[in-house]
Amino acid sequence: MSALSFKAQLPADVRAAIRNGEWPKPTAGLAPGYVQVNFAILPARDAGDFHRFCQKNPKPCPLIAISEIGDPRIPQLGADLDIRTDTPRYRVFRDGKVIDEPFDIREYWRDDLVTFAIGCSFTFEHSLLESGIGIRHIEQNRNVPMYRTNIATDPAGKFHGPMVVSMRPLKAADAIRAIQITSRFPGVHGAPVHIGDPALIGIKDIAKPDYGDAVDIRDDELPVFWACGVTPQSVIVEAKPEFCITHAPGHMLITDLRNSDLSVI
Amino acid sequence: MSALSFKAQLPADVRAAIRNGEWPKPTAGLAPGYVQVNFAILPARDAGDFHRFCQKNPKPCPLIAISEIGDPRIPQLGADLDIRTDTPRYRVFRDGKVIDEPFDIREYWRDDLVTFAIGCSFTFEHSLLESGIGIRHIEQNRNVPMYRTNIATDPAGKFHGPMVVSMRPLKAADAIRAIQITSRFPGVHGAPVHIGDPALIGIKDIAKPDYGDAVDIRDDELPVFWACGVTPQSVIVEAKPEFCITHAPGHMLITDLRNSDLSVI
């Protein structure tokens, strides 16, 4: 099955193809118009703390859905959806260290695991592009630049650490429009957390992101910073839970939700 | 009648006091929660052009109401309202030059005059303050700083010229919140037109406003620029209509509209 035929398909069809091993690659551009999510899978003993962490930090950790304990399904995101098979690639952690990057996680599944589905900026980038606002990292065919900041998250149990932000350089008028557009999407990080001088949020060198790739910032542009879904992953890695599974970067879970479903106004 | 007793009054009571000559002063702080407007009064022969100018430039010239030709009333702003007497002070222009600053304009009234009531930033400043966002020029007890820009307005007939903007310095997080808040008020200039580097919109020296007073900008603040209701006055003065009347700066028309009536969401 080719990428083009995927693009004409509904999310359930794309998930089925991924489940069948036909798409072991990043999901950007698949099932356009539908929500793709970050996720983290944790044992029940750590899930309560992490759930509170998301509740207390909705900008970096906008919780879209949560599974029942031990249940690999998340029906509110797709009737057929199975978290063990429906993502192209995973990362399995023990004590905060990656031990495997498998294409499915059936062999790792346990009766005590809880899945947290967390909003992803793909959703608001779709709206920015539809509004004619260029996104530099897409134009330059790079990963979005991400930075650790000095903005503390609100800790919950073992989970704590600095907020990670993504950055998109925009002309002032586009930045203002982007603030309006992303304000409509609190479920996918919402409005920016900072605009302008990177040093004010503890970023020493904008040309050296902590994750992703640097992008060009032109003289007439402002860097605009959004809370980033890498924050929960960074926090989990630092908290070193006994066991954890996430998606591999860029290999997201595709849901039946439409991007517009996450718009509040 | 004292200022304090005014503040407890409804707009109609404040207008009545102004009509009776009891308040020949600026209107800031009167009838809190109610909309105060800029206005321009033009002969019918120029009114069509000016109406089109407002229509084409809604950010600097958000038209709240328009009178019938020759009618000094604007019932949609207040049943009792009489534009000839209900503003504390006026400016009368002939051929673009101020010829008088009277306390009422009954002697200047003509059967061909049309009144344009235009939104004023007092309305959104009220919402910013209610959200806990400090406004520097209020804190410093100065007039808001305003600047001519290199942003051209869209001309209509004889009316043309650069957009004038007002500036409020804000920390980034407050600037983002202010963009959200003022976006709800398209009837009073709406979202900012620029944020950050003043030179990008043709402002050479931020410390030297073209109108109003300079205010302090701190190291961790961005200048945020809104389209300003001085634009139509500046455009009118340059177009040199045969006759024109406006309010004197700061001496606004108080209406029965609530600030919240102008919020779209």
Coordinates of C-alpha atoms in Angstrom, one line a residue:
Chain A
M1 CA 0.0 0.0 0.0
S2 CA 1.5 3.4 -1.0
A3 CA 1.5 6.6 0.9
L4 CA -0.9 8.1 -1.7
S5 CA -3.5 5.4 -1.2
F6 CA -3.2 5.9 2.6
K7 CA -4.0 9.6 2.2
A8 CA -7.4 8.8 0.7
Q9 CA -8.2 6.5 3.6
L10 CA -10.0 6.9 6.9
P11 CA -8.1 6.5 10.2
A12 CA -9.4 3.0 10.8
D13 CA -7.9 1.9 7.4
V14 CA -4.6 3.6 8.2
R15 CA -4.5 1.9 11.6
A16 CA -5.3 -1.5 9.9
A17 CA -2.4 -1.0 7.5
I18 CA 0.0 -0.1 10.3
R19 CA -1.3 -3.1 12.3
N20 CA -0.4 -5.3 9.3
G21 CA 3.1 -3.9 9.2
E22 CA 2.6 -2.0 5.9
W23 CA 3.8 1.4 7.3
P24 CA 6.8 1.1 9.6
K25 CA 7.5 4.8 9.2
P26 CA 6.7 8.3 10.7
T27 CA 3.0 9.2 10.4
A28 CA 3.2 12.9 9.4
G29 CA 0.8 13.5 6.6
L30 CA -1.3 10.3 7.1
A31 CA -5.1 10.6 7.5
P32 CA -5.1 14.4 7.0
G33 CA -7.6 16.2 9.1
Y34 CA -7.5 13.6 11.8
V35 CA -5.9 13.9 15.2
Q36 CA -2.6 12.2 15.9
V37 CA -1.6 11.8 19.5
N38 CA 1.5 11.3 21.7
F39 CA 1.1 8.6 24.2
A40 CA 2.8 7.1 27.3
I41 CA 2.0 3.7 28.8
L42 CA 2.7 3.3 32.5
P43 CA 2.1 0.7 35.2
A44 CA -0.9 1.3 37.4
R45 CA 1.3 2.0 40.4
D46 CA 2.8 5.1 38.5
A47 CA -0.4 6.0 36.6
G48 CA -2.1 7.9 39.4
D49 CA 0.9 10.3 39.8
F50 CA 1.2 10.7 36.1
H51 CA -2.5 11.4 35.7
R52 CA -2.2 14.1 38.4
F53 CA 0.9 15.5 36.6
C54 CA -1.2 15.9 33.4
Q55 CA -4.0 17.5 35.2
K56 CA -1.7 20.0 36.8
N57 CA 0.2 20.8 33.6
P58 CA -2.4 20.9 30.9
K59 CA -0.3 23.1 28.5
P60 CA 2.5 20.6 28.0
C61 CA 0.4 17.5 28.8
P62 CA -3.1 18.0 27.3
L63 CA -4.7 14.7 28.1
I64 CA -7.0 13.6 25.2
A65 CA -7.9 10.1 26.5
I66 CA -7.0 7.5 29.1
S67 CA -7.4 3.7 28.9
E68 CA -8.8 1.4 31.5
I69 CA -6.1 -0.5 33.5
G70 CA -4.8 -3.4 31.5
D71 CA -7.0 -2.6 28.5
P72 CA -5.1 -2.1 25.2
R73 CA -8.2 -0.5 23.6
I74 CA -9.1 3.2 23.8
P75 CA -12.6 3.2 22.2
Q76 CA -13.1 6.9 22.5
L77 CA -10.3 7.3 20.0
G78 CA -11.4 4.5 17.6
A79 CA -13.6 1.5 18.0
D80 CA -11.0 -0.9 16.6
L81 CA -8.0 0.8 18.1
D82 CA -5.4 -1.4 19.8
I83 CA -2.5 0.5 21.4
R84 CA -0.3 -2.6 21.1
T85 CA -0.2 -2.7 17.3
D86 CA -1.6 0.5 15.8
T87 CA 1.5 2.7 16.1
P88 CA 4.3 2.1 13.5
R89 CA 7.1 2.1 16.1
Y90 CA 7.4 2.2 19.9
R91 CA 10.0 2.9 22.6
V92 CA 10.2 0.6 25.6
F93 CA 11.9 1.9 28.7
R94 CA 13.1 0.1 31.9
D95 CA 14.2 2.4 34.8
G96 CA 14.3 5.3 32.4
K97 CA 16.5 3.6 29.7
V98 CA 15.4 2.6 26.2
I99 CA 15.6 -1.2 26.0
D100 CA 13.8 -1.8 22.7
E101 CA 12.2 0.1 19.7
P102 CA 9.8 -2.6 18.5
F103 CA 7.1 -2.3 15.7
D104 CA 4.5 -3.7 18.0
I105 CA 4.3 -4.2 21.8
R106 CA 2.2 -7.4 22.2
E107 CA 5.1 -9.2 23.8
Y108 CA 5.5 -6.3 26.4
W109 CA 1.8 -5.9 27.3
R110 CA 0.8 -6.4 30.9
D111 CA -2.4 -6.4 32.8
D112 CA -1.4 -3.4 34.9
L113 CA -0.7 -1.0 32.0
V114 CA -2.5 2.3 31.5
T115 CA -2.3 4.4 28.3
F116 CA -2.3 8.2 28.3
A117 CA -3.1 9.8 25.0
I118 CA -1.7 13.4 24.9
G119 CA -2.4 16.1 22.3
C120 CA 0.2 16.8 19.6
S121 CA 1.0 20.0 17.8
F122 CA 0.3 18.4 14.4
T123 CA -3.4 19.3 15.0
F124 CA -2.8 23.1 15.3
E125 CA -0.1 23.1 12.6
H126 CA -2.8 21.8 10.3
S127 CA -4.9 24.9 11.2
L128 CA -1.9 27.3 10.8
L129 CA -1.1 25.9 7.4
E130 CA -4.8 26.2 6.3
S131 CA -4.6 29.9 7.4
G132 CA -1.7 30.4 5.1
I133 CA 0.9 30.7 7.9
G134 CA 4.1 29.0 6.8
I135 CA 5.8 26.6 9.3
R136 CA 9.6 26.8 8.9
H137 CA 10.5 23.3 10.0
I138 CA 8.0 21.9 7.5
E139 CA 9.4 24.2 4.8
Q140 CA 12.9 23.2 5.6
N141 CA 11.9 19.5 5.9
R142 CA 13.3 19.3 9.5
N143 CA 11.9 18.2 12.8
V144 CA 10.5 21.0 14.9
P145 CA 13.2 22.6 17.2
M146 CA 12.5 21.9 20.9
Y147 CA 14.2 23.4 24.0
R148 CA 14.3 22.7 27.7
T149 CA 13.3 25.9 29.5
N150 CA 13.5 27.3 33.0
I151 CA 9.7 27.2 33.3
A152 CA 9.1 24.6 36.0
T153 CA 6.2 22.1 35.7
D154 CA 3.9 21.6 38.7
P155 CA 5.2 18.3 40.2
A156 CA 3.0 15.3 41.0
G157 CA 4.5 12.4 42.9
K158 CA 7.7 11.3 41.2
F159 CA 7.0 13.3 38.1
H160 CA 8.7 16.8 37.9
G161 CA 11.0 18.7 35.7
P162 CA 11.3 21.7 33.3
M163 CA 8.8 22.4 30.6
V164 CA 10.0 21.6 27.0
V165 CA 8.8 24.0 24.3
S166 CA 8.7 23.8 20.6
M167 CA 9.6 26.9 18.5
R168 CA 8.2 28.3 15.3
P169 CA 9.7 31.6 13.9
L170 CA 6.9 33.9 12.6
K171 CA 6.5 37.5 11.4
A172 CA 4.7 39.6 14.0
A173 CA 1.3 39.6 12.2
D174 CA 1.5 35.8 11.7
A175 CA 2.5 35.4 15.3
I176 CA -0.6 37.3 16.4
R177 CA -2.8 35.2 14.1
A178 CA -1.1 32.0 15.3
I179 CA -1.9 33.0 18.9
Q180 CA -5.5 33.4 17.9
I181 CA -5.7 30.1 16.1
T182 CA -3.9 28.0 18.6
S183 CA -5.9 29.5 21.5
R184 CA -8.8 27.5 19.9
F185 CA -7.0 24.3 20.6
P186 CA -6.4 23.9 24.4
G187 CA -6.4 20.1 23.8
V188 CA -3.2 20.4 21.8
H189 CA -1.1 22.8 23.9
G190 CA -3.2 25.9 23.2
A191 CA -1.7 29.4 22.9
P192 CA 2.0 29.9 23.1
V193 CA 3.8 30.1 26.4
H194 CA 6.4 32.7 25.3
I195 CA 7.2 35.0 22.4
G196 CA 10.4 36.9 21.7
D197 CA 13.7 36.8 23.7
P198 CA 14.6 33.1 24.3
A199 CA 16.8 34.0 27.3
L200 CA 13.8 35.0 29.3
I201 CA 12.7 31.4 29.5
G202 CA 16.3 30.0 30.0
I203 CA 17.2 29.1 26.4
K204 CA 20.9 30.0 26.0
D205 CA 21.3 29.4 22.3
I206 CA 18.3 29.3 20.0
A207 CA 20.6 27.7 17.3
K208 CA 21.1 24.7 19.5
P209 CA 17.8 23.0 20.3
D210 CA 17.8 20.2 22.9
Y211 CA 15.6 18.0 20.7
G212 CA 14.8 18.2 17.0
D213 CA 16.6 20.4 14.5
A214 CA 17.5 24.1 14.3
V215 CA 15.6 26.2 11.8
D216 CA 16.4 29.6 10.3
I217 CA 15.0 32.7 12.0
R218 CA 14.9 35.7 9.8
D219 CA 15.5 39.3 10.9
D220 CA 11.8 40.3 10.7
E221 CA 10.6 37.2 12.7
L222 CA 10.0 36.5 16.3
P223 CA 10.5 33.1 17.8
V224 CA 7.2 31.8 19.2
F225 CA 7.2 29.1 21.8
W226 CA 4.5 26.5 22.5
A227 CA 4.4 24.0 25.4
C228 CA 5.6 20.7 23.9
G229 CA 4.4 17.1 24.1
V230 CA 8.1 16.1 24.7
T231 CA 7.7 17.4 28.2
P232 CA 5.8 14.3 29.5
Q233 CA 8.3 12.0 27.9
S234 CA 11.2 14.0 29.3
V235 CA 9.6 14.0 32.7
I236 CA 9.0 10.2 32.5
V237 CA 12.5 9.5 31.5
E238 CA 13.8 11.5 34.5
A239 CA 11.4 9.9 36.9
K240 CA 12.7 6.5 35.9
P241 CA 9.6 4.4 36.4
E242 CA 10.2 0.7 36.5
F243 CA 8.6 0.3 33.1
C244 CA 7.2 2.5 30.4
I245 CA 6.3 2.5 26.7
T246 CA 5.9 5.5 24.4
H247 CA 5.6 6.0 20.7
A248 CA 8.9 6.5 18.8
P249 CA 9.4 10.1 17.9
G250 CA 7.2 11.0 14.9
H251 CA 5.5 7.6 14.9
M252 CA 2.2 8.8 16.3
L253 CA -1.1 7.1 17.1
I254 CA -3.8 8.1 14.5
T255 CA -7.3 8.5 16.0
D256 CA -10.8 8.9 14.7
L257 CA -11.1 12.4 16.2
R258 CA -11.1 15.2 13.6
N259 CA -8.7 18.1 14.2
S260 CA -11.8 20.4 14.3
D261 CA -13.2 18.3 17.2
L262 CA -10.5 19.7 19.4
S263 CA -11.4 23.4 18.5
V264 CA -13.3 25.0 21.3
I265 CA -14.6 28.0 19.4
Chain B
M1 CA -22.0 66.8 41.4
S2 CA -18.7 65.1 42.3
A3 CA -16.8 62.5 40.3
L4 CA -17.6 59.9 42.9
S5 CA -21.3 60.4 42.6
F6 CA -20.9 60.1 38.8
K7 CA -19.3 56.7 39.1
A8 CA -22.4 55.3 40.7
Q9 CA -24.6 56.5 37.9
L10 CA -25.9 55.1 34.7
P11 CA -24.6 56.5 31.3
A12 CA -27.8 58.5 30.8
D13 CA -27.2 60.3 34.2
V14 CA -23.6 61.0 33.3
R15 CA -24.6 62.4 29.9
A16 CA -27.3 64.6 31.6
A17 CA -24.6 66.0 33.9
I18 CA -22.3 66.6 31.0
R19 CA -25.2 68.2 29.1
N20 CA -25.7 70.6 32.0
G21 CA -22.1 71.7 32.0
E22 CA -21.2 69.9 35.3
W23 CA -18.3 67.9 33.9
P24 CA -16.1 69.9 31.4
K25 CA -13.2 67.4 31.8
P26 CA -11.9 64.1 30.3
T27 CA -14.2 61.1 30.7
A28 CA -11.8 58.4 31.7
G29 CA -13.2 56.4 34.6
L30 CA -16.8 57.7 34.2
A31 CA -19.7 55.2 33.9
P32 CA -17.4 52.2 34.4
G33 CA -18.3 49.1 32.3
Y34 CA -20.0 51.2 29.6
V35 CA -18.6 51.9 26.2
Q36 CA -17.0 55.3 25.4
V37 CA -16.5 56.2 21.8
N38 CA -14.5 58.4 19.5
F39 CA -16.5 60.3 17.0
A40 CA -16.2 62.4 13.8
I41 CA -19.0 64.6 12.4
L42 CA -18.8 65.3 8.7
P43 CA -21.0 67.0 6.1
A44 CA -23.0 64.6 4.0
R45 CA -20.9 65.4 0.9
D46 CA -17.8 63.9 2.7
A47 CA -19.7 61.3 4.7
G48 CA -20.0 58.7 1.9
D49 CA -16.2 58.6 1.4
F50 CA -15.5 58.5 5.1
H51 CA -18.1 55.7 5.6
R52 CA -16.3 53.7 2.9
F53 CA -12.9 54.5 4.6
C54 CA -14.2 53.0 7.9
Q55 CA -15.6 50.0 6.1
K56 CA -12.2 49.3 4.4
N57 CA -10.2 49.9 7.5
P58 CA -12.0 48.2 10.4
K59 CA -9.0 47.8 12.6
P60 CA -8.2 51.6 13.1
C61 CA -11.8 52.7 12.3
P62 CA -14.2 50.2 13.9
L63 CA -17.6 51.8 13.3
I64 CA -20.0 51.4 16.2
A65 CA -22.8 53.6 15.0
I66 CA -23.8 56.2 12.4
S67 CA -26.4 58.9 12.6
E68 CA -29.1 59.8 10.1
I69 CA -28.2 62.9 8.1
G70 CA -28.8 66.1 10.1
D71 CA -30.0 64.2 13.1
P72 CA -28.0 64.9 16.3
R73 CA -29.4 61.8 18.0
I74 CA -27.9 58.3 17.8
P75 CA -30.7 56.2 19.5
Q76 CA -28.7 53.0 19.2
L77 CA -26.2 54.4 21.7
G78 CA -28.7 56.0 24.1
A79 CA -32.3 57.0 23.7
D80 CA -31.7 60.5 25.1
L81 CA -28.3 61.0 23.5
D82 CA -27.6 64.3 21.7
I83 CA -24.2 64.6 20.0
R84 CA -24.4 68.4 20.2
T85 CA -24.3 68.5 24.0
D86 CA -23.4 65.2 25.5
T87 CA -19.6 65.3 25.2
P88 CA -17.6 67.5 27.6
R89 CA -15.5 69.2 24.9
Y90 CA -15.3 69.3 21.1
R91 CA -12.9 70.3 18.4
V92 CA -14.3 72.2 15.4
F93 CA -12.2 72.1 12.1
R94 CA -12.5 74.2 9.0
D95 CA -10.4 73.0 6.0
G96 CA -8.4 70.8 8.4
K97 CA -7.6 73.5 11.0
V98 CA -9.0 73.7 14.5
I99 CA -11.1 76.8 14.8
D100 CA -12.8 76.2 18.2
E101 CA -12.8 73.9 21.2
P102 CA -16.3 74.5 22.5
F103 CA -18.2 72.7 25.4
D104 CA -21.2 72.2 23.1
I105 CA -21.8 72.4 19.4
R106 CA -25.4 73.6 19.1
E107 CA -24.2 76.8 17.4
Y108 CA -22.3 74.8 14.8
W109 CA -25.0 72.2 14.0
R110 CA -26.1 71.9 10.4
D111 CA -28.8 69.9 8.6
D112 CA -26.2 68.1 6.5
L113 CA -24.0 66.7 9.3
V114 CA -23.5 62.9 9.9
T115 CA -22.0 61.5 13.1
F116 CA -19.6 58.5 13.0
A117 CA -19.1 56.8 16.4
I118 CA -15.9 54.8 16.4
G119 CA -14.7 52.2 19.0
C120 CA -12.1 53.3 21.6
S121 CA -9.5 51.2 23.4
F122 CA -10.9 52.1 26.8
T123 CA -13.2 49.1 26.2
F124 CA -10.5 46.5 25.9
E125 CA -8.3 48.2 28.5
H126 CA -11.1 47.6 30.9
S127 CA -10.9 43.8 30.1
L128 CA -7.1 43.8 30.3
L129 CA -7.2 45.3 33.8
E130 CA -9.9 42.9 34.9
S131 CA -7.6 40.1 33.8
G132 CA -4.8 41.5 36.0
I133 CA -2.7 42.8 33.1
G134 CA -1.1 46.1 34.1
I135 CA -1.3 49.0 31.6
R136 CA 1.8 51.1 31.8
H137 CA 0.4 54.4 30.7
I138 CA -2.4 54.1 33.4
E139 CA 0.2 53.1 36.0
Q140 CA 2.3 56.1 35.0
N141 CA -0.7 58.4 34.8
R142 CA 0.1 59.3 31.2
N143 CA -1.7 59.4 27.9
V144 CA -1.2 56.2 25.8
P145 CA 1.8 56.6 23.4
M146 CA 0.8 56.6 19.8
Y147 CA 2.8 56.5 16.6
R148 CA 2.4 57.0 12.9
T149 CA 3.5 53.8 11.1
N150 CA 4.4 52.8 7.6
I151 CA 1.3 50.6 7.4
A152 CA -0.9 52.3 4.8
T153 CA -4.6 52.5 5.2
D154 CA -6.9 51.5 2.3
P155 CA -7.9 54.8 0.8
A156 CA -11.5 55.9 0.1
G157 CA -12.2 59.1 -1.9
K158 CA -10.2 61.9 -0.2
F159 CA -9.4 59.9 2.9
H160 CA -6.0 58.2 3.0
G161 CA -2.9 58.1 5.1
P162 CA -0.8 56.0 7.4
M163 CA -2.2 53.9 10.3
V164 CA -1.6 55.3 13.7
V165 CA -1.0 52.7 16.5
S166 CA -1.1 52.8 20.2
M167 CA 1.6 50.9 22.2
R168 CA 1.4 49.0 25.5
P169 CA 4.6 47.3 26.8
L170 CA 3.9 43.8 28.2
K171 CA 5.8 40.7 29.3
A172 CA 5.5 37.9 26.8
A173 CA 2.9 35.9 28.7
D174 CA 0.8 39.0 29.3
A175 CA 1.1 39.9 25.6
I176 CA -0.2 36.5 24.6
R177 CA -3.1 36.8 27.0
A178 CA -3.7 40.4 25.7
I179 CA -3.9 39.1 22.2
Q180 CA -6.5 36.6 23.2
I181 CA -8.5 39.1 25.2
T182 CA -8.5 41.9 22.6
S183 CA -9.3 39.4 19.8
R184 CA -12.8 39.2 21.4
F185 CA -13.3 43.0 20.7
P186 CA -13.2 43.5 17.0
G187 CA -15.5 46.6 17.6
V188 CA -12.7 48.3 19.5
H189 CA -9.6 47.7 17.3
G190 CA -9.4 43.9 18.0
A191 CA -6.1 42.1 18.2
P192 CA -2.8 43.9 17.9
V193 CA -1.4 44.7 14.5
H194 CA 2.2 44.3 15.5
I195 CA 4.4 43.0 18.3
G196 CA 8.1 43.5 18.9
D197 CA 10.6 45.5 16.8
P198 CA 9.1 49.0 16.2
A199 CA 11.3 49.6 13.1
L200 CA 9.4 46.9 11.2
I201 CA 6.4 49.2 11.1
G202 CA 8.3 52.4 10.5
I203 CA 8.6 53.7 14.0
K204 CA 12.1 55.2 14.3
D205 CA 12.2 56.1 18.0
I206 CA 9.9 54.3 20.4
A207 CA 10.8 56.9 23.1
K208 CA 9.3 59.7 20.9
P209 CA 5.6 59.0 20.2
D210 CA 3.8 61.2 17.6
Y211 CA 0.8 61.6 19.9
G212 CA 0.4 61.0 23.7
D213 CA 3.3 60.4 26.1
A214 CA 6.3 58.0 26.2
V215 CA 6.1 55.2 28.8
D216 CA 8.8 53.0 30.2
I217 CA 9.5 49.7 28.5
R218 CA 11.4 47.2 30.7
D219 CA 14.0 44.7 29.5
D220 CA 11.7 41.8 29.8
E221 CA 8.8 43.4 27.9
L222 CA 7.7 43.5 24.3
P223 CA 6.0 46.6 22.8
V224 CA 2.6 45.6 21.6
F225 CA 0.9 47.7 19.0
W226 CA -2.9 48.2 18.4
A227 CA -4.6 50.1 15.6
C228 CA -5.6 53.4 17.1
G229 CA -8.7 55.5 16.9
V230 CA -6.5 58.6 16.2
T231 CA -6.1 57.2 12.7
P232 CA -9.5 58.5 11.5
Q233 CA -8.8 61.9 13.1
S234 CA -5.4 62.1 11.5
V235 CA -6.8 61.1 8.1
I236 CA -9.6 63.7 8.4
V237 CA -7.2 66.4 9.3
E238 CA -5.0 65.5 6.3
A239 CA -8.0 65.3 3.9
K240 CA -9.0 68.9 5.0
P241 CA -12.8 68.6 4.6
E242 CA -14.5 71.9 4.5
F243 CA -16.0 71.3 7.9
C244 CA -15.6 68.7 10.6
I245 CA -16.2 68.3 14.4
T246 CA -14.6 65.7 16.7
H247 CA -14.4 65.2 20.4
A248 CA -11.5 66.8 22.1
P249 CA -8.8 64.2 23.0
G250 CA -9.9 62.2 26.1
H251 CA -13.3 63.8 26.1
M252 CA -15.3 60.9 24.8
L253 CA -19.0 60.2 24.2
I254 CA -20.4 57.8 26.8
T255 CA -22.9 55.3 25.5
D256 CA -25.5 52.9 26.9
L257 CA -23.6 49.9 25.4
R258 CA -21.8 47.7 27.9
N259 CA -18.2 46.9 27.2
S260 CA -19.3 43.2 27.2
D261 CA -21.8 44.0 24.4
L262 CA -18.8 44.5 22.1
S263 CA -17.2 41.1 23.0
V264 CA -17.9 38.5 20.2
I265 CA -17.0 35.4 22.2

